Coordinates of C-alpha atoms in Angstrom, one line a residue:
Chain A
M5 CA 51.3 23.7 -66.7
P6 CA 51.4 20.8 -65.1
G7 CA 47.7 19.4 -66.1
A8 CA 46.8 21.8 -67.8
S9 CA 44.5 20.8 -70.9
V10 CA 46.0 20.9 -75.0
F11 CA 44.1 20.7 -77.4
T12 CA 45.5 18.4 -80.4
Q13 CA 44.4 17.6 -83.7
Q14 CA 46.0 16.2 -87.2
F15 CA 45.4 17.3 -90.4
E16 CA 46.3 15.0 -93.6
V17 CA 47.7 16.9 -96.3
R18 CA 48.5 15.4 -100.1
G19 CA 51.1 16.2 -102.4
R20 CA 50.0 17.7 -105.2
D21 CA 46.5 17.6 -104.4
F22 CA 45.8 22.0 -105.2
A23 CA 42.5 21.7 -105.1
N24 CA 42.3 20.9 -101.4
A25 CA 45.3 22.6 -100.8
G26 CA 45.1 25.3 -97.6
R27 CA 42.5 23.5 -96.0
A28 CA 44.4 22.6 -93.3
S29 CA 45.6 25.9 -92.3
T30 CA 42.4 27.2 -92.9
A31 CA 41.0 24.7 -89.9
V32 CA 43.9 25.8 -87.8
K33 CA 43.2 29.2 -88.0
E34 CA 39.1 28.6 -87.4
I35 CA 40.3 26.7 -84.1
L36 CA 42.5 29.3 -82.5
K37 CA 39.9 31.8 -83.4
E38 CA 37.2 29.8 -81.5
I39 CA 39.8 29.2 -78.4
G40 CA 40.0 33.3 -78.3
V41 CA 43.8 33.3 -79.8
P42 CA 44.6 37.4 -80.0
P43 CA 44.5 38.2 -83.9
A44 CA 48.3 39.2 -84.7
T45 CA 48.9 35.5 -82.9
V46 CA 46.3 33.6 -85.4
R47 CA 47.8 35.9 -88.5
R48 CA 51.2 34.4 -87.4
A49 CA 50.3 30.8 -87.1
A50 CA 48.0 30.7 -90.0
I51 CA 51.0 32.5 -92.4
A52 CA 53.4 29.4 -90.7
A53 CA 50.7 26.7 -91.2
Y54 CA 49.6 27.7 -94.5
E55 CA 53.4 28.0 -95.6
A56 CA 54.3 24.1 -93.8
E57 CA 50.9 23.1 -95.7
M58 CA 52.3 24.1 -99.0
N59 CA 55.3 22.8 -98.6
V60 CA 54.1 19.5 -98.5
V61 CA 51.9 19.6 -100.9
L62 CA 54.4 21.1 -103.5
Y63 CA 57.5 18.3 -102.7
A64 CA 56.0 15.6 -100.5
R65 CA 53.8 12.8 -101.4
R66 CA 52.0 13.1 -98.1
G67 CA 52.0 14.5 -94.5
T68 CA 50.7 15.5 -91.5
L69 CA 49.9 18.8 -89.9
E70 CA 49.7 18.6 -86.1
L71 CA 48.0 22.0 -84.3
Q72 CA 49.0 21.7 -80.5
V73 CA 47.8 24.8 -78.7
S74 CA 48.5 24.3 -74.8
P75 CA 47.3 27.9 -72.7
A76 CA 51.3 28.9 -73.2
E77 CA 51.7 28.0 -77.1
I78 CA 51.0 27.2 -80.3
R79 CA 52.4 24.0 -81.4
L80 CA 52.8 23.0 -85.4
H81 CA 54.2 19.6 -85.9
V82 CA 54.6 18.4 -89.4
W83 CA 56.4 15.6 -90.9
D84 CA 56.5 14.2 -94.4
E85 CA 57.2 11.9 -96.7
G86 CA 59.2 13.1 -99.7
D87 CA 62.7 13.7 -101.1
G88 CA 63.5 15.7 -98.3
I89 CA 66.2 18.5 -98.5
P90 CA 70.1 18.3 -99.3
D91 CA 71.0 21.8 -97.9
I92 CA 68.9 23.2 -95.3
E93 CA 70.8 26.2 -94.8
L94 CA 70.6 26.9 -98.3
A95 CA 66.9 26.4 -97.9
M96 CA 66.1 28.7 -95.6
Q97 CA 67.5 31.7 -97.4
E98 CA 65.1 33.7 -98.9
G99 CA 64.6 33.5 -102.6
Y100 CA 66.2 29.8 -102.9
S101 CA 64.0 27.2 -104.4
T102 CA 64.4 24.4 -105.8
A103 CA 61.0 24.4 -107.5
S104 CA 60.1 23.0 -110.8
E105 CA 59.3 25.2 -113.7
E106 CA 55.7 23.7 -113.1
I107 CA 55.5 24.9 -109.8
R108 CA 56.7 28.7 -110.6
E109 CA 54.1 28.7 -113.2
M110 CA 51.4 28.1 -110.6
G111 CA 52.4 31.0 -108.8
F112 CA 54.2 29.3 -105.8
G113 CA 58.4 28.2 -105.3
A114 CA 59.5 31.5 -104.9
G115 CA 61.8 30.1 -102.2
M116 CA 60.1 32.5 -99.3
G117 CA 58.3 29.1 -97.4
L118 CA 60.9 28.1 -95.1
P119 CA 62.1 31.9 -94.6
N120 CA 58.4 33.1 -93.9
I121 CA 57.7 29.9 -91.2
R122 CA 61.5 31.4 -89.4
K123 CA 59.9 34.9 -89.8
N124 CA 56.5 34.3 -88.2
A125 CA 57.3 31.6 -85.4
D126 CA 59.1 32.0 -81.7
E127 CA 60.8 28.9 -82.4
F128 CA 61.7 27.0 -85.3
R129 CA 63.5 23.9 -86.1
I130 CA 63.6 21.8 -89.5
E131 CA 65.0 18.4 -89.8
S132 CA 65.1 16.7 -93.3
V133 CA 66.6 13.1 -94.2
V134 CA 67.1 13.2 -98.0
G135 CA 65.2 10.3 -99.9
Q136 CA 62.9 10.0 -96.4
G137 CA 60.9 13.4 -95.6
T138 CA 61.1 16.6 -93.4
E139 CA 59.9 17.3 -90.4
L140 CA 59.2 20.8 -89.2
D141 CA 58.6 21.9 -85.3
I142 CA 56.9 25.1 -84.9
R143 CA 56.3 27.0 -81.7
I144 CA 54.3 30.2 -81.2
R145 CA 54.1 32.0 -78.0
L146 CA 50.8 32.9 -76.4
Chain B
M15 CA 28.6 43.4 -80.8
S16 CA 26.0 42.9 -78.7
D17 CA 25.4 46.3 -77.3
E18 CA 24.1 47.2 -81.1
L19 CA 21.4 46.9 -82.4
H20 CA 20.9 44.9 -85.8
S21 CA 18.6 45.7 -88.8
V22 CA 16.7 42.4 -89.4
R23 CA 14.1 40.7 -87.1
V24 CA 12.2 37.7 -86.8
E25 CA 8.2 38.0 -87.2
A26 CA 7.4 34.9 -85.0
E27 CA 3.9 34.0 -86.1
R28 CA 5.1 34.4 -89.9
C29 CA 7.7 31.8 -89.3
R30 CA 7.2 28.4 -89.7
G31 CA 10.4 26.5 -89.2
R32 CA 11.6 25.9 -93.0
M33 CA 15.4 26.3 -92.0
A34 CA 15.8 28.0 -95.6
C35 CA 17.3 31.1 -93.3
L36 CA 19.7 28.8 -91.2
R37 CA 21.2 27.5 -94.3
A38 CA 21.7 31.1 -96.0
C39 CA 23.4 33.0 -93.2
P40 CA 26.9 32.7 -93.8
T41 CA 27.7 33.5 -90.3
E42 CA 25.9 30.4 -89.1
A43 CA 23.9 33.2 -86.9
I44 CA 20.9 31.6 -87.0
R45 CA 18.9 28.8 -84.9
V46 CA 15.7 27.4 -84.9
R47 CA 14.4 26.4 -82.0
N48 CA 11.1 25.4 -81.6
G49 CA 9.7 25.6 -85.0
R50 CA 11.2 29.2 -85.2
A51 CA 14.1 31.1 -86.1
T52 CA 16.1 33.1 -83.7
I53 CA 19.1 35.0 -84.3
L54 CA 22.7 35.0 -82.6
E55 CA 22.5 38.4 -82.0
D56 CA 26.5 38.5 -81.2
R57 CA 27.1 36.8 -84.7
C58 CA 24.8 38.6 -87.0
I59 CA 27.1 40.8 -89.4
D60 CA 23.6 42.3 -91.0
C61 CA 24.1 41.0 -94.4
G62 CA 20.2 40.2 -94.8
E63 CA 20.6 36.9 -96.6
C64 CA 18.2 35.6 -94.2
V65 CA 15.5 38.6 -95.7
R66 CA 16.5 37.0 -99.0
A67 CA 15.9 33.0 -98.2
C68 CA 12.9 33.7 -96.4
P69 CA 9.8 32.0 -98.6
H70 CA 7.5 33.6 -96.0
G71 CA 8.5 37.3 -95.3
A72 CA 9.4 36.3 -91.7
I73 CA 12.7 38.1 -91.6
Q74 CA 11.8 41.8 -91.6
P75 CA 14.9 44.5 -92.2
L76 CA 14.0 47.3 -89.4
T77 CA 13.6 50.2 -92.3
G78 CA 11.3 53.4 -91.5
S79 CA 8.9 54.5 -93.5
F80 CA 7.5 58.0 -94.6
T81 CA 5.5 58.7 -91.0
D82 CA 8.9 58.1 -89.2
F83 CA 10.2 61.4 -91.1
A84 CA 7.0 63.3 -90.3
R85 CA 8.6 65.3 -87.4
F86 CA 11.3 67.2 -90.1
R87 CA 9.9 70.3 -91.9
Y88 CA 11.9 69.5 -95.0
T89 CA 12.8 65.8 -96.3
I90 CA 15.4 64.6 -98.7
A91 CA 15.2 61.3 -100.9
L92 CA 19.0 60.3 -101.2
P93 CA 18.4 56.9 -103.2
S94 CA 21.3 54.3 -103.6
P95 CA 22.0 54.6 -107.3
A96 CA 21.2 51.0 -107.2
L97 CA 17.5 52.3 -107.5
Y98 CA 18.4 53.4 -110.9
G99 CA 18.9 49.7 -111.5
Q100 CA 15.5 49.1 -110.9
F101 CA 13.3 50.4 -113.8
R102 CA 13.7 49.6 -117.5
R103 CA 16.3 50.9 -119.4
E104 CA 14.3 54.2 -120.9
I105 CA 13.5 55.5 -117.4
L106 CA 16.3 57.7 -116.6
P107 CA 17.7 58.7 -112.8
G108 CA 16.5 62.3 -113.9
A109 CA 12.9 60.8 -114.0
I110 CA 13.2 58.4 -110.4
L111 CA 14.2 61.5 -108.9
R112 CA 11.4 63.9 -110.1
A113 CA 8.8 61.1 -109.2
L114 CA 10.1 60.6 -105.6
T115 CA 9.1 64.4 -105.1
R116 CA 5.9 63.1 -106.4
I117 CA 5.5 60.3 -103.8
G118 CA 6.0 62.5 -100.8
F119 CA 9.9 63.9 -100.8
D120 CA 10.4 67.3 -100.6
E121 CA 13.5 67.1 -102.6
A122 CA 15.7 63.9 -104.2
C123 CA 18.8 64.0 -104.9
D124 CA 21.6 61.9 -106.7
L125 CA 24.5 60.5 -105.2
A126 CA 26.3 58.8 -107.8
W127 CA 28.8 62.0 -107.8
A128 CA 30.1 61.3 -104.5
G129 CA 30.9 57.8 -105.5
E130 CA 33.4 59.4 -108.1
A131 CA 34.6 61.8 -105.7
V132 CA 35.4 58.9 -103.3
S133 CA 37.0 57.4 -106.1
V134 CA 39.5 60.3 -106.8
A135 CA 40.1 60.2 -103.3
I136 CA 40.9 56.5 -103.1
D137 CA 43.6 57.2 -106.1
E138 CA 44.9 59.8 -103.7
Y139 CA 45.2 57.6 -100.7
L140 CA 46.5 54.5 -102.9
A141 CA 49.7 57.0 -104.0
E142 CA 50.4 57.5 -100.5
Y143 CA 49.7 54.8 -98.9
R144 CA 52.6 52.7 -97.3
G145 CA 51.0 49.4 -95.0
P146 CA 50.4 46.0 -96.1
L147 CA 48.3 45.4 -99.2
P148 CA 45.8 44.7 -100.8
L149 CA 43.8 47.4 -99.0
I150 CA 40.0 46.5 -98.5
S151 CA 36.9 48.3 -99.9
P152 CA 35.1 50.3 -96.8
F153 CA 31.8 50.6 -98.3
C154 CA 29.6 47.4 -97.2
P155 CA 28.8 47.7 -94.0
A156 CA 28.4 43.7 -93.9
V157 CA 31.8 42.9 -95.5
V158 CA 33.2 45.5 -92.3
R159 CA 31.7 43.6 -89.7
L160 CA 32.7 40.2 -91.6
V161 CA 36.3 41.6 -91.6
Q162 CA 36.2 42.6 -88.1
A163 CA 34.3 39.8 -86.8
R164 CA 36.4 37.1 -88.7
F165 CA 39.3 38.5 -90.3
P166 CA 40.5 41.1 -87.0
A167 CA 43.8 41.0 -87.9
L168 CA 42.9 42.9 -91.7
V169 CA 41.0 45.6 -89.9
D170 CA 44.0 47.7 -90.8
Q171 CA 43.3 47.1 -94.3
L172 CA 40.3 48.7 -94.4
I173 CA 40.4 52.4 -96.0
P174 CA 39.3 54.2 -93.4
M175 CA 37.1 56.3 -95.8
D176 CA 33.4 57.5 -95.6
S177 CA 31.0 55.9 -97.4
P178 CA 29.4 57.8 -100.7
M179 CA 26.0 58.4 -98.9
E180 CA 27.6 60.2 -96.0
I181 CA 29.7 62.6 -97.6
A182 CA 26.5 63.0 -99.9
A183 CA 23.9 63.7 -97.0
R184 CA 26.5 65.9 -95.4
E185 CA 27.0 68.0 -98.4
V186 CA 23.0 68.2 -99.4
K187 CA 22.2 69.3 -96.1
L188 CA 24.4 71.9 -95.4
R189 CA 23.5 73.4 -98.7
K190 CA 19.6 72.8 -98.3
A191 CA 19.9 74.1 -94.7
A192 CA 21.6 77.8 -95.8
E193 CA 19.4 77.6 -99.3
V194 CA 15.6 77.9 -97.7
G195 CA 17.1 79.1 -94.1
L196 CA 16.2 76.1 -91.9
R197 CA 17.9 74.8 -89.0
V198 CA 19.5 71.3 -89.7
E199 CA 17.3 69.2 -87.5
E200 CA 14.9 70.4 -90.0
I201 CA 16.0 68.5 -92.5
G202 CA 15.8 65.1 -92.8
V203 CA 18.0 63.3 -95.3
I204 CA 16.7 59.3 -95.8
Y205 CA 18.7 57.2 -97.6
L206 CA 16.6 54.4 -99.9
T207 CA 18.6 51.4 -99.3
P208 CA 19.3 48.1 -101.3
C209 CA 20.0 46.5 -98.3
P210 CA 19.7 46.1 -94.6
A211 CA 23.6 46.8 -93.3
K212 CA 23.1 50.3 -94.6
I213 CA 20.6 50.9 -92.5
V214 CA 22.9 49.7 -89.6
A215 CA 25.5 52.0 -90.9
V216 CA 22.9 55.2 -90.8
E217 CA 21.8 53.9 -87.1
Y218 CA 25.0 53.0 -85.9
P219 CA 27.4 54.9 -88.0
P220 CA 31.1 53.6 -87.9
R221 CA 33.2 55.2 -85.6
K222 CA 30.0 56.4 -83.3
R223 CA 30.0 59.6 -85.1
A224 CA 27.1 61.5 -85.7
S225 CA 25.5 60.4 -89.1
Y226 CA 23.6 63.3 -91.4
L227 CA 21.4 61.1 -92.5
D228 CA 18.2 60.6 -90.3
G229 CA 16.8 57.5 -91.5
A230 CA 16.8 54.7 -94.4
I231 CA 13.7 53.4 -96.3
A232 CA 13.8 49.6 -98.3
I233 CA 13.8 50.5 -101.9
A234 CA 11.3 47.0 -102.3
D235 CA 9.1 49.4 -99.8
I236 CA 8.6 52.8 -102.1
Y237 CA 9.0 50.7 -105.4
Q238 CA 5.6 50.0 -106.2
P239 CA 4.6 54.3 -105.4
L240 CA 7.2 55.2 -107.0
L241 CA 6.3 52.8 -110.2
T242 CA 2.5 54.4 -109.6
A243 CA 4.5 58.2 -110.2
L244 CA 6.9 57.0 -112.9
A245 CA 4.0 56.0 -114.9
R246 CA 2.7 59.7 -114.8
E247 CA 6.3 61.1 -115.6
S248 CA 7.8 61.3 -118.8
P249 CA 10.7 58.9 -119.0
Q250 CA 13.6 61.5 -119.8
G251 CA 11.7 64.4 -120.6
G252 CA 11.4 67.8 -118.6
E253 CA 13.8 69.6 -116.5
G254 CA 15.9 67.3 -114.2
Q255 CA 19.0 66.8 -112.0
Q256 CA 22.2 66.0 -114.5
V257 CA 23.1 63.1 -113.3
R258 CA 26.5 61.8 -114.9
G259 CA 30.2 60.4 -114.2
L260 CA 31.9 57.1 -113.3
G261 CA 30.1 57.0 -109.8
L262 CA 26.9 55.6 -111.4
A263 CA 28.5 52.1 -111.7
W264 CA 29.4 51.8 -108.1
P265 CA 26.2 49.5 -107.5
V266 CA 27.2 47.1 -109.9
L267 CA 30.3 44.2 -108.8
G268 CA 33.4 46.0 -110.0
G269 CA 32.2 49.5 -110.4
Q270 CA 34.5 51.0 -107.7
A271 CA 37.4 49.5 -109.5
S272 CA 36.4 50.3 -112.6
C273 CA 36.6 54.1 -111.4
L274 CA 40.1 53.7 -110.0
R275 CA 43.4 54.6 -111.9
T276 CA 45.3 51.1 -110.5
E277 CA 44.2 48.3 -112.7
D278 CA 45.9 45.6 -109.5
T279 CA 42.2 45.6 -108.3
L280 CA 40.2 42.2 -107.9
A281 CA 36.3 42.5 -107.0
V282 CA 34.6 40.0 -105.0
G283 CA 30.7 39.3 -104.6
G284 CA 29.1 37.3 -101.8
L285 CA 29.7 36.5 -98.3
R286 CA 31.0 33.3 -98.8
E287 CA 33.3 34.3 -101.5
V288 CA 34.6 37.7 -100.0
A289 CA 35.3 35.0 -96.7
R290 CA 37.2 32.8 -98.9
I291 CA 39.3 35.8 -100.3
L292 CA 39.9 37.4 -97.1
E293 CA 41.4 34.0 -95.9
D294 CA 43.5 34.2 -98.6
V295 CA 44.7 37.8 -97.7
E296 CA 45.0 36.4 -94.3
N297 CA 47.4 33.6 -95.2
G298 CA 49.7 36.7 -96.5
K299 CA 48.8 36.1 -100.2
L300 CA 47.2 38.3 -102.8
S301 CA 49.9 41.1 -101.3
E302 CA 50.2 42.0 -105.3
L303 CA 46.8 43.9 -105.4
Q304 CA 46.3 47.5 -104.4
Y305 CA 42.3 47.2 -103.9
L306 CA 39.9 44.3 -103.1
E307 CA 36.5 45.5 -103.7
C308 CA 34.2 43.7 -101.9
H309 CA 30.9 43.5 -101.7
A310 CA 28.1 41.1 -99.6
C311 CA 25.9 41.1 -102.6
P312 CA 27.1 38.8 -105.6
Q313 CA 26.3 41.6 -108.2
G314 CA 26.9 44.3 -106.0
C315 CA 24.1 46.8 -104.6
C316 CA 22.1 46.9 -107.0
S317 CA 21.6 42.6 -106.6
G318 CA 20.3 44.0 -102.6
P319 CA 18.1 41.7 -100.4
L320 CA 15.9 45.1 -100.1
T321 CA 15.6 45.4 -104.0
V322 CA 13.2 44.2 -106.6
E323 CA 14.3 43.6 -109.7
N324 CA 16.4 40.9 -111.2
P325 CA 20.1 41.4 -110.5
Y326 CA 21.3 40.7 -114.0
F327 CA 18.4 42.9 -115.3
A328 CA 19.9 45.6 -112.5
R329 CA 23.6 45.1 -113.7
S330 CA 22.8 45.8 -117.4
K331 CA 20.9 49.0 -116.5
I332 CA 23.7 50.5 -114.7
L333 CA 26.2 49.3 -117.4
H334 CA 24.0 51.2 -119.7
L335 CA 23.3 53.8 -117.7
V336 CA 27.4 54.3 -116.8
S337 CA 28.0 54.1 -120.9
R338 CA 25.3 56.5 -121.6
F339 CA 26.5 59.1 -118.9
G340 CA 29.4 57.9 -117.3
R341 CA 32.1 59.5 -119.5
E342 CA 31.6 62.8 -117.9
P343 CA 33.2 63.6 -114.8
S344 CA 30.3 65.2 -112.6
R345 CA 32.7 67.4 -110.7
D346 CA 35.8 68.9 -111.2
R347 CA 39.1 66.6 -110.1
D348 CA 42.1 69.4 -108.6
Q349 CA 38.8 70.8 -106.3
I350 CA 38.5 67.0 -105.0
R351 CA 42.1 66.3 -104.6
D352 CA 42.1 69.6 -103.0
L353 CA 39.1 68.4 -100.7
Y354 CA 40.7 65.3 -100.0
R355 CA 44.0 66.8 -98.8
Q356 CA 41.1 68.6 -95.6
G357 CA 40.4 65.5 -94.7
Y358 CA 36.9 66.0 -96.2
F359 CA 36.7 62.2 -97.0
S360 CA 38.6 60.3 -94.0
L361 CA 36.8 59.1 -91.2
P362 CA 38.3 59.6 -88.0
G363 CA 40.6 56.6 -86.8
R364 CA 40.5 52.8 -88.0
F365 CA 38.3 50.4 -87.6
P366 CA 38.1 48.6 -84.1
P367 CA 38.8 44.5 -84.6
Q368 CA 35.2 43.1 -83.1
P369 CA 36.1 39.2 -83.4
F370 CA 33.3 36.9 -82.9
P371 CA 33.2 35.6 -79.0
P372 CA 35.4 32.6 -78.4
L373 CA 34.4 29.6 -76.4
D374 CA 35.8 31.4 -73.0
A375 CA 37.3 34.3 -72.2
D376 CA 39.8 32.2 -70.5
I377 CA 42.0 30.8 -73.0
P378 CA 43.1 27.2 -70.5
R379 CA 39.0 27.0 -70.5
A380 CA 38.3 27.5 -74.3
I381 CA 41.2 24.6 -74.9
E382 CA 39.2 22.5 -72.5
K383 CA 35.9 23.0 -74.6
R384 CA 37.5 23.2 -77.9
T385 CA 38.9 19.5 -77.2
R386 CA 35.3 18.2 -75.9
M387 CA 33.4 20.1 -79.3
K388 CA 36.1 17.7 -81.2
E389 CA 35.1 14.9 -79.5
I390 CA 32.0 15.9 -80.0
L391 CA 32.2 16.3 -83.7
E392 CA 33.5 12.9 -84.4
A393 CA 30.9 11.4 -82.6
L394 CA 27.9 13.4 -85.3
P395 CA 27.5 12.0 -88.3
G396 CA 28.5 15.6 -90.1
I397 CA 25.7 15.3 -92.8
D398 CA 25.0 19.1 -92.0
C399 CA 21.3 18.2 -91.9
G400 CA 19.9 21.1 -89.4
A401 CA 17.6 19.0 -87.8
C402 CA 18.9 19.7 -84.5
G403 CA 18.4 23.5 -85.6
A404 CA 21.7 24.7 -86.0
P405 CA 23.4 25.2 -89.3
T406 CA 26.4 22.5 -89.6
C407 CA 27.5 19.7 -87.0
H408 CA 30.2 22.1 -86.2
S409 CA 27.7 25.3 -84.8
F410 CA 25.5 22.3 -83.2
A411 CA 29.0 20.7 -81.8
E412 CA 29.6 24.2 -80.2
D413 CA 26.0 24.9 -79.1
V414 CA 26.5 21.4 -76.9
V415 CA 29.4 22.8 -75.2
Q416 CA 28.3 26.4 -74.3
G417 CA 24.8 24.6 -72.7
R418 CA 22.8 25.9 -75.6
A419 CA 21.7 22.7 -77.0
A420 CA 21.9 19.0 -75.6
L421 CA 23.9 16.0 -77.8
E422 CA 20.1 14.5 -77.8
D423 CA 19.0 16.8 -80.4
C424 CA 21.1 15.2 -83.0
A425 CA 18.2 13.3 -85.1
V426 CA 20.8 10.8 -86.4
L427 CA 22.3 9.8 -83.2
T428 CA 19.1 9.2 -81.9
A429 CA 17.6 7.6 -84.1
E430 CA 21.1 5.1 -84.2
Q431 CA 20.5 4.7 -80.4
A432 CA 17.1 3.5 -80.4
R433 CA 17.7 1.0 -83.4
R434 CA 20.9 0.0 -81.0
S435 CA 18.7 -0.3 -78.2
R436 CA 16.0 -2.5 -80.0
H437 CA 18.8 -4.6 -81.4
T438 CA 20.0 -5.7 -78.0
A439 CA 16.7 -5.8 -76.8
L440 CA 15.6 -8.3 -79.0
A441 CA 19.2 -10.5 -79.0

C-alpha cells in the first residue's frame, strides 16, 4: 500500500534488568490494542514480543525492540549486542537452551523462546554473529 | 459497551473538581472538564474506585431504596456474605438476617451456601476442562468487564458459571413462590451489595438473560438501620438460620481458592494488580495454574466500595466465622455434583469480547492517529499532573487526537511557551 502510514516506535531493552523486563512488550500490546488490531493477533504479537524481549534481558548486554505497524502487517525488529548464538538450528529446537543454572532457577531458559516466536509469527528470520549479537525479524500479518 | 447503563453517576453540584477520582480510576475513564468530573461511559467498568475516592460523596452508586420495592407483595433480602464482616465479632449471621426482617424485609436469606455449591461445581469443571490455563474467576463483574475490555483474548478463560447470588436468588424465589402461593413476579429478591459492579450484574446480567434478582441496595445504605435493629437483638440467641459452610470464605481475598480441591491457585485483589497478572497470562505465562481468583477490591468483596467497616477488620471477622462455622458443609456434595451435571450452575455460552474502542474503526486511520499521539506524547512533560483534566499525559494525547481536548489545555506546555515568548520579547 504505497503512501500508507506506518507507526514506528523503538524500545530500549537492557540485559539483566529483570525489574523492567516485560515493559517493552506490554507497551507494544497497548499500542496494538489502541490501533484496533484483533485480539487473537494482539495475543500472538504479545507472546512474540515478550519472548524476544526476554531473550535480550537473559542473554545480551543491551538491545532494541522496534515495533512497526502498517495496515498490512506488524513487524517486530529486535537487535542486540551480546554473545550471539553459535548454532541457530539447535537453538530453534524446543527445549534446547544454553541458559545458566541461575536463569533456570528464576523460571526462565526452558528453551521455548525462539520456537514460541516462530509459532506465533507469519514470517520469522534470525541472524546471529557470535561475539557480536543477534537480530530477529518477526512479521505478523494483519 | 456504550449501549449499557452504568452503576455510578456524578452529582455535579457536589463535585468540586478535586481530581481524586481522576487518579483513582484504573481504566482512565474520568476527565475533569470545567471543574467537574465526567465519566467516559465506554471506558467505565463499574469498579467503584471513584465512589471510594471522592472526598465529597459526589459520585453516587445507582442503588435502590426500600420504596422502589413497594410493588412486590413479598420482599426477600439476599445479603452478600460480605455483610457478615461489617459487625463486631459476637454478632453472628443468624442475628444479622433476623435484624434485616425488622427493618422492612419480609424475609432475609443467606447465600453463603451457594458459594460453597459453586466451589464444588468449579472442582468438577476444572477436572473436565482441557483448554488454555489458568481459568479466571468470573464472579467479580468489574474483573469480567476488565477482561472483556482490556484482555479480550482471554475471555474464553473466564469460567462460564453463574454467580452464587444468581443461583441463590433463583432457588429462594422459586421455593418461596411454592411455599406462600404467590406468583414469582410478586416476590422481590433484593441483593445487599458491597459494590456498584454487582448492581450492573443485577440490572444487566451477563448474557442478557433474565435475572432472578429484582434490585440492589448498598450495604452502606442499610448499615445504620441495621445497627439499630441489631442493638435490640440478642446477638446469638433465638431461632435463626443455620449459616455454615466454606462459602462463608468467599468475600475475602483467597476465599474462593480455599474452597477448591486444587492448590494450583492464585488470588489477586485490586484492579491494577489484577491487570498486571492478566498481562502475564496474555504473555503466555502462569499456565501452570488452574484457577486465578480475581477481585477488583484489594481484600475481596468484604472491602467493597459500598461497605462501611475497615477492610482488615472485615476480613478478620469473616475468617473468624469460617473457622467457627466453615467446616460443616452446607449441602450434600453428591447432590451438588448431580445438579452440576444437569447444567444448574452453567451460564449459557461464553463471555463475548468487548474491547475498549480503538482510536479509529479504520486501521490505516488508527495508525495515523497513533503516530500523531506519539508525537504529542514526546512534546508533553510526562509528569501526569492531571491539570489538563486527563489522568495521564498518555490519555491527554489520546484526547487531543480524538478532538476531546486541545494541546493548549496542557498547563506545563502553555507556561513554557509563555516563558519562551517573554524571553524572546526581552532579547
